[in-house]
Amino acid sequence: MKYAKTVLKWLMYAAVVASIVFFVRAFMTHMEKLPPIPLNLATVSIGLLSMVSVVVTHFFGTHVWRLLMSDQGHRVPTRLAVQVFFISQLGKYLPGNVGQFIGRGVLAKSTGIPVGVAVGTAVFEGIWNLVISCSLALLGTVVLWDLHNAGGAAPAFASKLVWILPLALVAPWLGIKVVNTLLPRLSMKIGGGQLLRLPQLRTALFVSLLILINFMQQGYVVKLQSEYLFASPDIDWFSIALLYSSAWVVGYVVPGSPGGLGVREAMMVVLFTPLTGAAVAAGLAVSMRLTTLLGDALTVLLGVLGRRLQSHQTPAATS
């Protein structure tokens, strides 16, 4: 078993390296075909909006975490949760995709939030993100199928799949019930010796809705960047959001890829090419990575500033 785990780990590292090589080669090949990005009010606004959208995504993620903790009877003030969640984003760039959860536990302990609750709900949040993104990725296969059959034309019926989204909202909640019933050992392993605690349906729906909004929001950012930065023809928002979700989930599940670096970009090139063309797909992979890096840096900075501001106000309040 130990040997198998070692082999799997090295295979994952090899996959990350191969993804990075593939992406770099794709970008170098199509770089000359990209139009120059004009420096004007529109492009600067899109760049700033893209960065802010990352912060908004983390703000919604903070509320997802708060809702899951509240469902377990631990109410955490928004200001405190934002500080912990924002600063812990730095940990996502450590290999293994666990740094942000460990960092959140350490930061939570320093602020009085029970470590077990903080880390447990953070892992639960990660699983919830994974289920929602996988649901969207499944819908993304329909988009790719339509693109293939249409010979590269924009999907004609992808927008008609919107009615399926409510199923994605309840998928994580139903998934927990199925795992607890059919795979109790796996459930207890994930839950630290106990079956996964099923949140209230109202909480589950609200959590799923916030996560879904985040993916749709990032999909709209991709659409704006493709049209304003790379002069791409109008593309279907829903289709690009589904394809981006597919790329995100692959980058998320592959260990050894800090923040999905390399893997997500390679998948974006592969998945976006039928919809936007290879050159624009490679450009979007670069622009969205820069968006994520700068947005995460801004998020961490806001978290640190908020923490320092509170530390300065606390002594003043107690004096």
PDB file of C-alpha atoms in Angstrom:
ATOM      1  CA  MET A   1       0.000   0.000   0.000  1.00  0.00           C
ATOM      2  CA  LYS A   2       2.838   2.375   0.882  1.00  0.00           C
ATOM      3  CA  TYR A   3       4.547   1.608  -2.434  1.00  0.00           C
ATOM      4  CA  ALA A   4       1.300   2.268  -4.331  1.00  0.00           C
ATOM      5  CA  LYS A   5       0.884   5.630  -2.603  1.00  0.00           C
ATOM      6  CA  THR A   6       4.448   6.589  -3.479  1.00  0.00           C
ATOM      7  CA  VAL A   7       3.931   5.659  -7.129  1.00  0.00           C
ATOM      8  CA  LEU A   8       0.655   7.592  -7.221  1.00  0.00           C
ATOM      9  CA  LYS A   9       2.311  10.643  -5.702  1.00  0.00           C
ATOM     10  CA  TRP A  10       5.083  10.663  -8.279  1.00  0.00           C
ATOM     11  CA  LEU A  11       2.567  10.118 -11.071  1.00  0.00           C
ATOM     12  CA  MET A  12       0.675  13.189  -9.853  1.00  0.00           C
ATOM     13  CA  TYR A  13       3.881  15.233  -9.790  1.00  0.00           C
ATOM     14  CA  ALA A  14       4.641  14.030 -13.315  1.00  0.00           C
ATOM     15  CA  ALA A  15       1.134  15.080 -14.389  1.00  0.00           C
ATOM     16  CA  VAL A  16       1.721  18.561 -12.949  1.00  0.00           C
ATOM     17  CA  VAL A  17       5.048  18.915 -14.778  1.00  0.00           C
ATOM     18  CA  ALA A  18       3.510  17.631 -18.016  1.00  0.00           C
ATOM     19  CA  SER A  19       0.630  20.102 -17.658  1.00  0.00           C
ATOM     20  CA  ILE A  20       3.004  23.020 -17.160  1.00  0.00           C
ATOM     21  CA  VAL A  21       5.096  21.984 -20.180  1.00  0.00           C
ATOM     22  CA  PHE A  22       1.960  21.601 -22.318  1.00  0.00           C
ATOM     23  CA  PHE A  23       0.621  24.991 -21.284  1.00  0.00           C
ATOM     24  CA  VAL A  24       3.927  26.816 -21.833  1.00  0.00           C
ATOM     25  CA  ARG A  25       4.327  25.262 -25.276  1.00  0.00           C
ATOM     26  CA  ALA A  26       0.740  26.130 -26.207  1.00  0.00           C
ATOM     27  CA  PHE A  27       1.199  29.730 -25.110  1.00  0.00           C
ATOM     28  CA  MET A  28       4.523  30.134 -26.929  1.00  0.00           C
ATOM     29  CA  THR A  29       3.002  28.650 -30.076  1.00  0.00           C
ATOM     30  CA  HIS A  30      -0.027  30.946 -30.163  1.00  0.00           C
ATOM     31  CA  MET A  31       1.431  34.045 -28.511  1.00  0.00           C
ATOM     32  CA  GLU A  32       2.048  35.833 -31.809  1.00  0.00           C
ATOM     33  CA  LYS A  33      -1.588  35.299 -32.862  1.00  0.00           C
ATOM     34  CA  LEU A  34      -2.898  37.226 -29.866  1.00  0.00           C
ATOM     35  CA  PRO A  35      -3.882  40.818 -30.573  1.00  0.00           C
ATOM     36  CA  PRO A  36      -2.047  43.485 -28.544  1.00  0.00           C
ATOM     37  CA  ILE A  37      -3.997  44.454 -25.437  1.00  0.00           C
ATOM     38  CA  PRO A  38      -4.797  48.187 -25.634  1.00  0.00           C
ATOM     39  CA  LEU A  39      -4.168  50.241 -22.521  1.00  0.00           C
ATOM     40  CA  ASN A  40      -7.378  52.218 -22.115  1.00  0.00           C
ATOM     41  CA  LEU A  41     -10.142  52.807 -19.616  1.00  0.00           C
ATOM     42  CA  ALA A  42     -12.037  49.671 -20.658  1.00  0.00           C
ATOM     43  CA  THR A  43      -9.112  47.254 -20.308  1.00  0.00           C
ATOM     44  CA  VAL A  44      -7.918  48.812 -17.040  1.00  0.00           C
ATOM     45  CA  SER A  45     -11.458  48.602 -15.674  1.00  0.00           C
ATOM     46  CA  ILE A  46     -11.707  44.934 -16.676  1.00  0.00           C
ATOM     47  CA  GLY A  47      -8.385  44.234 -14.954  1.00  0.00           C
ATOM     48  CA  LEU A  48      -9.458  45.925 -11.726  1.00  0.00           C
ATOM     49  CA  LEU A  49     -12.903  44.306 -11.868  1.00  0.00           C
ATOM     50  CA  SER A  50     -11.273  40.909 -12.311  1.00  0.00           C
ATOM     51  CA  MET A  51      -9.121  41.411  -9.206  1.00  0.00           C
ATOM     52  CA  VAL A  52     -12.087  42.626  -7.153  1.00  0.00           C
ATOM     53  CA  SER A  53     -14.121  39.620  -8.305  1.00  0.00           C
ATOM     54  CA  VAL A  54     -11.563  37.321  -6.663  1.00  0.00           C
ATOM     55  CA  VAL A  55     -11.965  39.196  -3.370  1.00  0.00           C
ATOM     56  CA  VAL A  56     -15.764  38.960  -3.702  1.00  0.00           C
ATOM     57  CA  THR A  57     -15.428  35.237  -4.337  1.00  0.00           C
ATOM     58  CA  HIS A  58     -13.470  34.841  -1.095  1.00  0.00           C
ATOM     59  CA  PHE A  59     -16.007  37.014   0.738  1.00  0.00           C
ATOM     60  CA  PHE A  60     -18.789  34.653  -0.349  1.00  0.00           C
ATOM     61  CA  GLY A  61     -16.535  31.742   0.599  1.00  0.00           C
ATOM     62  CA  THR A  62     -16.211  33.252   4.066  1.00  0.00           C
ATOM     63  CA  HIS A  63     -19.991  33.222   4.425  1.00  0.00           C
ATOM     64  CA  VAL A  64     -20.098  29.601   3.281  1.00  0.00           C
ATOM     65  CA  TRP A  65     -17.682  28.738   6.084  1.00  0.00           C
ATOM     66  CA  ARG A  66     -19.653  30.825   8.614  1.00  0.00           C
ATOM     67  CA  LEU A  67     -22.920  29.148   7.628  1.00  0.00           C
ATOM     68  CA  LEU A  68     -21.434  25.675   8.108  1.00  0.00           C
ATOM     69  CA  MET A  69     -20.015  26.653  11.517  1.00  0.00           C
ATOM     70  CA  SER A  70     -23.301  28.253  12.530  1.00  0.00           C
ATOM     71  CA  ASP A  71     -25.119  25.072  11.559  1.00  0.00           C
ATOM     72  CA  GLN A  72     -22.955  23.282  14.135  1.00  0.00           C
ATOM     73  CA  GLY A  73     -23.842  25.839  16.804  1.00  0.00           C
ATOM     74  CA  HIS A  74     -20.737  28.045  16.540  1.00  0.00           C
ATOM     75  CA  ARG A  75     -21.588  31.588  15.479  1.00  0.00           C
ATOM     76  CA  VAL A  76     -18.526  33.556  14.398  1.00  0.00           C
ATOM     77  CA  PRO A  77     -18.630  37.321  13.747  1.00  0.00           C
ATOM     78  CA  THR A  78     -18.264  38.198  10.081  1.00  0.00           C
ATOM     79  CA  ARG A  79     -15.288  40.464  10.703  1.00  0.00           C
ATOM     80  CA  LEU A  80     -13.376  37.735  12.509  1.00  0.00           C
ATOM     81  CA  ALA A  81     -14.238  35.062   9.937  1.00  0.00           C
ATOM     82  CA  VAL A  82     -13.175  37.339   7.075  1.00  0.00           C
ATOM     83  CA  GLN A  83      -9.765  37.918   8.649  1.00  0.00           C
ATOM     84  CA  VAL A  84      -9.113  34.202   9.145  1.00  0.00           C
ATOM     85  CA  PHE A  85     -10.466  33.169   5.744  1.00  0.00           C
ATOM     86  CA  PHE A  86      -8.696  35.915   3.801  1.00  0.00           C
ATOM     87  CA  ILE A  87      -5.260  35.410   5.359  1.00  0.00           C
ATOM     88  CA  SER A  88      -5.488  31.613   5.041  1.00  0.00           C
ATOM     89  CA  GLN A  89      -5.701  31.932   1.236  1.00  0.00           C
ATOM     90  CA  LEU A  90      -1.924  32.209   1.282  1.00  0.00           C
ATOM     91  CA  GLY A  91      -1.818  28.517   2.196  1.00  0.00           C
ATOM     92  CA  LYS A  92      -3.423  27.402  -1.069  1.00  0.00           C
ATOM     93  CA  TYR A  93      -0.089  27.918  -2.823  1.00  0.00           C
ATOM     94  CA  LEU A  94       1.519  25.159  -0.790  1.00  0.00           C
ATOM     95  CA  PRO A  95       1.587  21.736  -2.515  1.00  0.00           C
ATOM     96  CA  GLY A  96      -1.134  19.299  -1.514  1.00  0.00           C
ATOM     97  CA  ASN A  97      -4.168  21.617  -1.352  1.00  0.00           C
ATOM     98  CA  VAL A  98      -4.272  21.374   2.453  1.00  0.00           C
ATOM     99  CA  GLY A  99      -2.266  24.457   3.385  1.00  0.00           C
ATOM    100  CA  GLN A 100      -5.257  26.757   3.477  1.00  0.00           C
ATOM    101  CA  PHE A 101      -7.155  24.370   5.782  1.00  0.00           C
ATOM    102  CA  ILE A 102      -4.211  24.007   8.170  1.00  0.00           C
ATOM    103  CA  GLY A 103      -3.601  27.744   8.059  1.00  0.00           C
ATOM    104  CA  ARG A 104      -7.234  28.430   8.787  1.00  0.00           C
ATOM    105  CA  GLY A 105      -7.064  26.142  11.814  1.00  0.00           C
ATOM    106  CA  VAL A 106      -3.967  27.901  13.170  1.00  0.00           C
ATOM    107  CA  LEU A 107      -5.456  31.354  12.617  1.00  0.00           C
ATOM    108  CA  ALA A 108      -8.799  30.272  14.057  1.00  0.00           C
ATOM    109  CA  LYS A 109      -7.104  29.039  17.242  1.00  0.00           C
ATOM    110  CA  SER A 110      -5.472  32.436  17.723  1.00  0.00           C
ATOM    111  CA  THR A 111      -8.853  34.147  17.479  1.00  0.00           C
ATOM    112  CA  GLY A 112     -10.752  31.824  19.809  1.00  0.00           C
ATOM    113  CA  ILE A 113     -12.563  29.724  17.193  1.00  0.00           C
ATOM    114  CA  PRO A 114     -12.412  25.996  18.125  1.00  0.00           C
ATOM    115  CA  VAL A 115      -9.809  24.370  15.889  1.00  0.00           C
ATOM    116  CA  GLY A 116     -11.837  21.199  15.347  1.00  0.00           C
ATOM    117  CA  VAL A 117     -14.865  23.177  14.216  1.00  0.00           C
ATOM    118  CA  ALA A 118     -12.787  25.515  12.028  1.00  0.00           C
ATOM    119  CA  VAL A 119     -10.871  22.758  10.226  1.00  0.00           C
ATOM    120  CA  GLY A 120     -13.802  20.327  10.057  1.00  0.00           C
ATOM    121  CA  THR A 121     -16.121  22.851   8.455  1.00  0.00           C
ATOM    122  CA  ALA A 122     -13.300  24.053   6.176  1.00  0.00           C
ATOM    123  CA  VAL A 123     -12.830  20.500   4.859  1.00  0.00           C
ATOM    124  CA  PHE A 124     -16.602  20.205   4.526  1.00  0.00           C
ATOM    125  CA  GLU A 125     -16.586  23.449   2.556  1.00  0.00           C
ATOM    126  CA  GLY A 126     -13.890  22.046   0.268  1.00  0.00           C
ATOM    127  CA  ILE A 127     -15.952  18.915  -0.378  1.00  0.00           C
ATOM    128  CA  TRP A 128     -18.984  21.105  -1.072  1.00  0.00           C
ATOM    129  CA  ASN A 129     -16.999  23.139  -3.618  1.00  0.00           C
ATOM    130  CA  LEU A 130     -15.824  19.912  -5.203  1.00  0.00           C
ATOM    131  CA  VAL A 131     -19.334  18.470  -5.593  1.00  0.00           C
ATOM    132  CA  ILE A 132     -20.741  21.692  -7.062  1.00  0.00           C
ATOM    133  CA  SER A 133     -17.826  22.068  -9.487  1.00  0.00           C
ATOM    134  CA  CYS A 134     -18.101  18.416 -10.532  1.00  0.00           C
ATOM    135  CA  SER A 135     -21.812  18.931 -11.219  1.00  0.00           C
ATOM    136  CA  LEU A 136     -20.982  21.936 -13.393  1.00  0.00           C
ATOM    137  CA  ALA A 137     -18.191  19.971 -15.079  1.00  0.00           C
ATOM    138  CA  LEU A 138     -20.691  17.270 -16.035  1.00  0.00           C
ATOM    139  CA  LEU A 139     -22.827  19.933 -17.671  1.00  0.00           C
ATOM    140  CA  GLY A 140     -19.655  21.181 -19.345  1.00  0.00           C
ATOM    141  CA  THR A 141     -19.335  17.861 -21.182  1.00  0.00           C
ATOM    142  CA  VAL A 142     -22.654  18.661 -22.874  1.00  0.00           C
ATOM    143  CA  VAL A 143     -21.196  21.973 -24.045  1.00  0.00           C
ATOM    144  CA  LEU A 144     -18.124  20.200 -25.449  1.00  0.00           C
ATOM    145  CA  TRP A 145     -20.323  17.626 -27.159  1.00  0.00           C
ATOM    146  CA  ASP A 146     -22.388  20.378 -28.755  1.00  0.00           C
ATOM    147  CA  LEU A 147     -19.234  22.218 -29.856  1.00  0.00           C
ATOM    148  CA  HIS A 148     -17.895  19.029 -31.416  1.00  0.00           C
ATOM    149  CA  ASN A 149     -21.122  18.326 -33.295  1.00  0.00           C
ATOM    150  CA  ALA A 150     -21.468  21.956 -34.363  1.00  0.00           C
ATOM    151  CA  GLY A 151     -17.967  21.975 -35.836  1.00  0.00           C
ATOM    152  CA  GLY A 152     -16.692  24.711 -33.529  1.00  0.00           C
ATOM    153  CA  ALA A 153     -19.726  26.983 -33.580  1.00  0.00           C
ATOM    154  CA  ALA A 154     -21.041  28.502 -30.385  1.00  0.00           C
ATOM    155  CA  PRO A 155     -23.337  26.105 -28.488  1.00  0.00           C
ATOM    156  CA  ALA A 156     -26.934  26.572 -29.565  1.00  0.00           C
ATOM    157  CA  PHE A 157     -28.659  24.956 -26.630  1.00  0.00           C
ATOM    158  CA  ALA A 158     -26.187  25.297 -23.740  1.00  0.00           C
ATOM    159  CA  SER A 159     -28.255  28.096 -22.187  1.00  0.00           C
ATOM    160  CA  LYS A 160     -31.224  25.724 -22.080  1.00  0.00           C
ATOM    161  CA  LEU A 161     -29.340  23.673 -19.489  1.00  0.00           C
ATOM    162  CA  VAL A 162     -29.832  26.400 -16.869  1.00  0.00           C
ATOM    163  CA  TRP A 163     -32.877  24.598 -15.530  1.00  0.00           C
ATOM    164  CA  ILE A 164     -30.594  21.750 -14.410  1.00  0.00           C
ATOM    165  CA  LEU A 165     -28.690  24.046 -12.007  1.00  0.00           C
ATOM    166  CA  PRO A 166     -31.181  23.518  -9.128  1.00  0.00           C
ATOM    167  CA  LEU A 167     -30.033  19.880  -9.132  1.00  0.00           C
ATOM    168  CA  ALA A 168     -26.482  21.090  -8.503  1.00  0.00           C
ATOM    169  CA  LEU A 169     -27.735  23.033  -5.481  1.00  0.00           C
ATOM    170  CA  VAL A 170     -29.033  19.933  -3.718  1.00  0.00           C
ATOM    171  CA  ALA A 171     -26.371  17.513  -5.022  1.00  0.00           C
ATOM    172  CA  PRO A 172     -23.946  17.961  -2.060  1.00  0.00           C
ATOM    173  CA  TRP A 173     -26.738  17.528   0.517  1.00  0.00           C
ATOM    174  CA  LEU A 174     -28.044  14.420  -1.224  1.00  0.00           C
ATOM    175  CA  GLY A 175     -24.494  13.174  -1.665  1.00  0.00           C
ATOM    176  CA  ILE A 176     -23.866  13.270   2.086  1.00  0.00           C
ATOM    177  CA  LYS A 177     -27.014  11.225   2.716  1.00  0.00           C
ATOM    178  CA  VAL A 178     -25.945   8.669   0.107  1.00  0.00           C
ATOM    179  CA  VAL A 179     -22.393   8.387   1.516  1.00  0.00           C
ATOM    180  CA  ASN A 180     -23.679   8.053   5.095  1.00  0.00           C
ATOM    181  CA  THR A 181     -26.092   5.310   4.008  1.00  0.00           C
ATOM    182  CA  LEU A 182     -24.091   3.336   1.464  1.00  0.00           C
ATOM    183  CA  LEU A 183     -20.494   4.077   2.504  1.00  0.00           C
ATOM    184  CA  PRO A 184     -20.537   4.571   6.285  1.00  0.00           C
ATOM    185  CA  ARG A 185     -16.849   3.655   6.689  1.00  0.00           C
ATOM    186  CA  LEU A 186     -15.794   6.320   4.187  1.00  0.00           C
ATOM    187  CA  SER A 187     -18.113   8.799   5.877  1.00  0.00           C
ATOM    188  CA  MET A 188     -16.592   8.085   9.289  1.00  0.00           C
ATOM    189  CA  LYS A 189     -13.071   8.366   7.877  1.00  0.00           C
ATOM    190  CA  ILE A 190     -13.844  11.810   6.460  1.00  0.00           C
ATOM    191  CA  GLY A 191     -15.775  12.818   9.572  1.00  0.00           C
ATOM    192  CA  GLY A 192     -13.016  11.870  12.019  1.00  0.00           C
ATOM    193  CA  GLY A 193     -14.704   8.794  13.463  1.00  0.00           C
ATOM    194  CA  GLN A 194     -18.301   9.953  13.086  1.00  0.00           C
ATOM    195  CA  LEU A 195     -20.749   9.990  10.218  1.00  0.00           C
ATOM    196  CA  LEU A 196     -20.740  13.244   8.284  1.00  0.00           C
ATOM    197  CA  ARG A 197     -23.156  15.642   9.929  1.00  0.00           C
ATOM    198  CA  LEU A 198     -25.942  16.567   7.533  1.00  0.00           C
ATOM    199  CA  PRO A 199     -26.585  20.321   7.688  1.00  0.00           C
ATOM    200  CA  GLN A 200     -30.088  21.717   7.615  1.00  0.00           C
ATOM    201  CA  LEU A 201     -31.539  21.779   4.125  1.00  0.00           C
ATOM    202  CA  ARG A 202     -31.920  25.561   4.260  1.00  0.00           C
ATOM    203  CA  THR A 203     -28.248  25.967   5.159  1.00  0.00           C
ATOM    204  CA  ALA A 204     -27.243  23.473   2.465  1.00  0.00           C
ATOM    205  CA  LEU A 205     -29.179  25.332  -0.222  1.00  0.00           C
ATOM    206  CA  PHE A 206     -27.743  28.704   0.781  1.00  0.00           C
ATOM    207  CA  VAL A 207     -24.192  27.295   0.849  1.00  0.00           C
ATOM    208  CA  SER A 208     -24.664  25.715  -2.578  1.00  0.00           C
ATOM    209  CA  LEU A 209     -26.119  28.943  -3.969  1.00  0.00           C
ATOM    210  CA  LEU A 210     -23.124  31.015  -2.811  1.00  0.00           C
ATOM    211  CA  ILE A 211     -20.685  28.529  -4.327  1.00  0.00           C
ATOM    212  CA  LEU A 212     -22.664  28.442  -7.563  1.00  0.00           C
ATOM    213  CA  ILE A 213     -22.673  32.245  -7.723  1.00  0.00           C
ATOM    214  CA  ASN A 214     -18.887  32.212  -7.319  1.00  0.00           C
ATOM    215  CA  PHE A 215     -18.396  29.897 -10.300  1.00  0.00           C
ATOM    216  CA  MET A 216     -20.847  31.857 -12.451  1.00  0.00           C
ATOM    217  CA  GLN A 217     -19.133  35.094 -11.450  1.00  0.00           C
ATOM    218  CA  GLN A 218     -15.708  33.800 -12.443  1.00  0.00           C
ATOM    219  CA  GLY A 219     -17.172  32.553 -15.707  1.00  0.00           C
ATOM    220  CA  TYR A 220     -18.407  36.074 -16.439  1.00  0.00           C
ATOM    221  CA  VAL A 221     -14.927  37.441 -15.730  1.00  0.00           C
ATOM    222  CA  VAL A 222     -13.533  35.004 -18.322  1.00  0.00           C
ATOM    223  CA  LYS A 223     -16.156  36.212 -20.803  1.00  0.00           C
ATOM    224  CA  LEU A 224     -15.246  39.876 -20.199  1.00  0.00           C
ATOM    225  CA  GLN A 225     -11.523  39.223 -20.535  1.00  0.00           C
ATOM    226  CA  SER A 226     -11.957  37.277 -23.755  1.00  0.00           C
ATOM    227  CA  GLU A 227     -14.019  40.039 -25.352  1.00  0.00           C
ATOM    228  CA  TYR A 228     -12.249  43.169 -24.040  1.00  0.00           C
ATOM    229  CA  LEU A 229      -8.633  41.994 -23.659  1.00  0.00           C
ATOM    230  CA  PHE A 230      -8.370  39.571 -26.569  1.00  0.00           C
ATOM    231  CA  ALA A 231     -11.033  40.966 -28.942  1.00  0.00           C
ATOM    232  CA  SER A 232     -12.857  37.635 -29.074  1.00  0.00           C
ATOM    233  CA  PRO A 233     -16.356  37.521 -30.570  1.00  0.00           C
ATOM    234  CA  ASP A 234     -19.227  37.339 -28.090  1.00  0.00           C
ATOM    235  CA  ILE A 235     -19.210  33.996 -26.271  1.00  0.00           C
ATOM    236  CA  ASP A 236     -21.953  32.335 -24.251  1.00  0.00           C
ATOM    237  CA  TRP A 237     -21.552  33.161 -20.559  1.00  0.00           C
ATOM    238  CA  PHE A 238     -23.077  29.939 -19.287  1.00  0.00           C
ATOM    239  CA  SER A 239     -20.943  27.782 -21.578  1.00  0.00           C
ATOM    240  CA  ILE A 240     -17.641  29.435 -20.616  1.00  0.00           C
ATOM    241  CA  ALA A 241     -18.604  29.276 -16.921  1.00  0.00           C
ATOM    242  CA  LEU A 242     -19.178  25.526 -17.177  1.00  0.00           C
ATOM    243  CA  LEU A 243     -15.885  24.990 -19.001  1.00  0.00           C
ATOM    244  CA  TYR A 244     -14.000  27.132 -16.477  1.00  0.00           C
ATOM    245  CA  SER A 245     -15.542  25.100 -13.637  1.00  0.00           C
ATOM    246  CA  SER A 246     -14.281  21.945 -15.328  1.00  0.00           C
ATOM    247  CA  ALA A 247     -10.748  23.351 -15.520  1.00  0.00           C
ATOM    248  CA  TRP A 248     -10.954  24.530 -11.900  1.00  0.00           C
ATOM    249  CA  VAL A 249     -11.969  21.152 -10.507  1.00  0.00           C
ATOM    250  CA  VAL A 250      -9.105  19.356 -12.285  1.00  0.00           C
ATOM    251  CA  GLY A 251      -6.615  21.853 -10.862  1.00  0.00           C
ATOM    252  CA  TYR A 252      -8.177  21.446  -7.435  1.00  0.00           C
ATOM    253  CA  VAL A 253      -8.039  17.660  -7.188  1.00  0.00           C
ATOM    254  CA  VAL A 254      -4.518  17.121  -8.561  1.00  0.00           C
ATOM    255  CA  PRO A 255      -2.135  17.119  -5.571  1.00  0.00           C
ATOM    256  CA  GLY A 256       1.264  18.700  -5.907  1.00  0.00           C
ATOM    257  CA  SER A 257      -0.134  21.613  -7.892  1.00  0.00           C
ATOM    258  CA  PRO A 258      -0.118  24.735  -5.663  1.00  0.00           C
ATOM    259  CA  GLY A 259      -3.342  26.602  -6.314  1.00  0.00           C
ATOM    260  CA  GLY A 260      -3.894  24.450  -9.398  1.00  0.00           C
ATOM    261  CA  LEU A 261      -0.856  26.102 -11.033  1.00  0.00           C
ATOM    262  CA  GLY A 262      -0.141  24.664 -14.465  1.00  0.00           C
ATOM    263  CA  VAL A 263      -2.873  22.038 -14.374  1.00  0.00           C
ATOM    264  CA  ARG A 264      -5.754  24.530 -14.493  1.00  0.00           C
ATOM    265  CA  GLU A 265      -4.085  26.507 -17.272  1.00  0.00           C
ATOM    266  CA  ALA A 266      -3.500  23.395 -19.370  1.00  0.00           C
ATOM    267  CA  MET A 267      -7.143  22.379 -18.949  1.00  0.00           C
ATOM    268  CA  MET A 268      -8.308  25.881 -19.875  1.00  0.00           C
ATOM    269  CA  VAL A 269      -6.356  25.678 -23.137  1.00  0.00           C
ATOM    270  CA  VAL A 270      -7.852  22.275 -23.935  1.00  0.00           C
ATOM    271  CA  LEU A 271     -11.436  23.126 -22.961  1.00  0.00           C
ATOM    272  CA  PHE A 272     -11.637  26.728 -24.201  1.00  0.00           C
ATOM    273  CA  THR A 273     -10.060  26.112 -27.618  1.00  0.00           C
ATOM    274  CA  PRO A 274     -13.260  24.770 -29.298  1.00  0.00           C
ATOM    275  CA  LEU A 275     -15.156  27.832 -28.069  1.00  0.00           C
ATOM    276  CA  THR A 276     -12.638  30.685 -28.325  1.00  0.00           C
ATOM    277  CA  GLY A 277      -9.830  29.373 -30.500  1.00  0.00           C
ATOM    278  CA  ALA A 278      -6.405  28.198 -29.323  1.00  0.00           C
ATOM    279  CA  ALA A 279      -4.758  31.628 -29.176  1.00  0.00           C
ATOM    280  CA  VAL A 280      -7.479  33.250 -27.056  1.00  0.00           C
ATOM    281  CA  ALA A 281      -7.670  30.135 -24.856  1.00  0.00           C
ATOM    282  CA  ALA A 282      -3.935  30.390 -24.098  1.00  0.00           C
ATOM    283  CA  GLY A 283      -4.251  34.122 -23.446  1.00  0.00           C
ATOM    284  CA  LEU A 284      -7.166  33.572 -21.073  1.00  0.00           C
ATOM    285  CA  ALA A 285      -5.200  30.931 -19.176  1.00  0.00           C
ATOM    286  CA  VAL A 286      -2.466  33.505 -18.520  1.00  0.00           C
ATOM    287  CA  SER A 287      -4.812  36.406 -17.741  1.00  0.00           C
ATOM    288  CA  MET A 288      -6.936  34.341 -15.336  1.00  0.00           C
ATOM    289  CA  ARG A 289      -3.832  33.078 -13.530  1.00  0.00           C
ATOM    290  CA  LEU A 290      -2.630  36.669 -13.115  1.00  0.00           C
ATOM    291  CA  THR A 291      -6.139  37.603 -11.971  1.00  0.00           C
ATOM    292  CA  THR A 292      -6.084  34.846  -9.363  1.00  0.00           C
ATOM    293  CA  LEU A 293      -2.581  35.679  -8.109  1.00  0.00           C
ATOM    294  CA  LEU A 294      -3.245  39.429  -7.822  1.00  0.00           C
ATOM    295  CA  GLY A 295      -6.725  38.878  -6.406  1.00  0.00           C
ATOM    296  CA  ASP A 296      -5.427  36.439  -3.796  1.00  0.00           C
ATOM    297  CA  ALA A 297      -2.629  38.870  -2.881  1.00  0.00           C
ATOM    298  CA  LEU A 298      -5.209  41.642  -2.432  1.00  0.00           C
ATOM    299  CA  THR A 299      -7.367  39.294  -0.364  1.00  0.00           C
ATOM    300  CA  VAL A 300      -4.505  38.372   1.970  1.00  0.00           C
ATOM    301  CA  LEU A 301      -3.519  42.044   2.267  1.00  0.00           C
ATOM    302  CA  LEU A 302      -7.063  43.033   3.254  1.00  0.00           C
ATOM    303  CA  GLY A 303      -7.122  40.236   5.820  1.00  0.00           C
ATOM    304  CA  VAL A 304      -3.810  41.342   7.355  1.00  0.00           C
ATOM    305  CA  LEU A 305      -4.894  44.995   7.428  1.00  0.00           C
ATOM    306  CA  GLY A 306      -8.188  44.051   9.063  1.00  0.00           C
ATOM    307  CA  ARG A 307      -6.385  41.959  11.683  1.00  0.00           C
ATOM    308  CA  ARG A 308      -3.953  44.776  12.494  1.00  0.00           C
ATOM    309  CA  LEU A 309      -6.754  47.311  12.653  1.00  0.00           C
ATOM    310  CA  GLN A 310      -8.635  45.150  15.126  1.00  0.00           C
ATOM    311  CA  SER A 311      -5.488  44.582  17.221  1.00  0.00           C
ATOM    312  CA  HIS A 312      -5.033  48.365  17.477  1.00  0.00           C
ATOM    313  CA  GLN A 313      -8.671  48.941  18.368  1.00  0.00           C
ATOM    314  CA  THR A 314      -8.842  46.225  21.036  1.00  0.00           C
ATOM    315  CA  PRO A 315      -6.337  47.813  23.462  1.00  0.00           C
ATOM    316  CA  ALA A 316      -8.015  51.183  22.954  1.00  0.00           C
ATOM    317  CA  ALA A 317     -11.376  49.682  23.789  1.00  0.00           C
ATOM    318  CA  THR A 318     -10.118  47.984  26.939  1.00  0.00           C
ATOM    319  CA  SER A 319      -8.149  51.005  28.243  1.00  0.00           C
TER     320      SER A 319
END
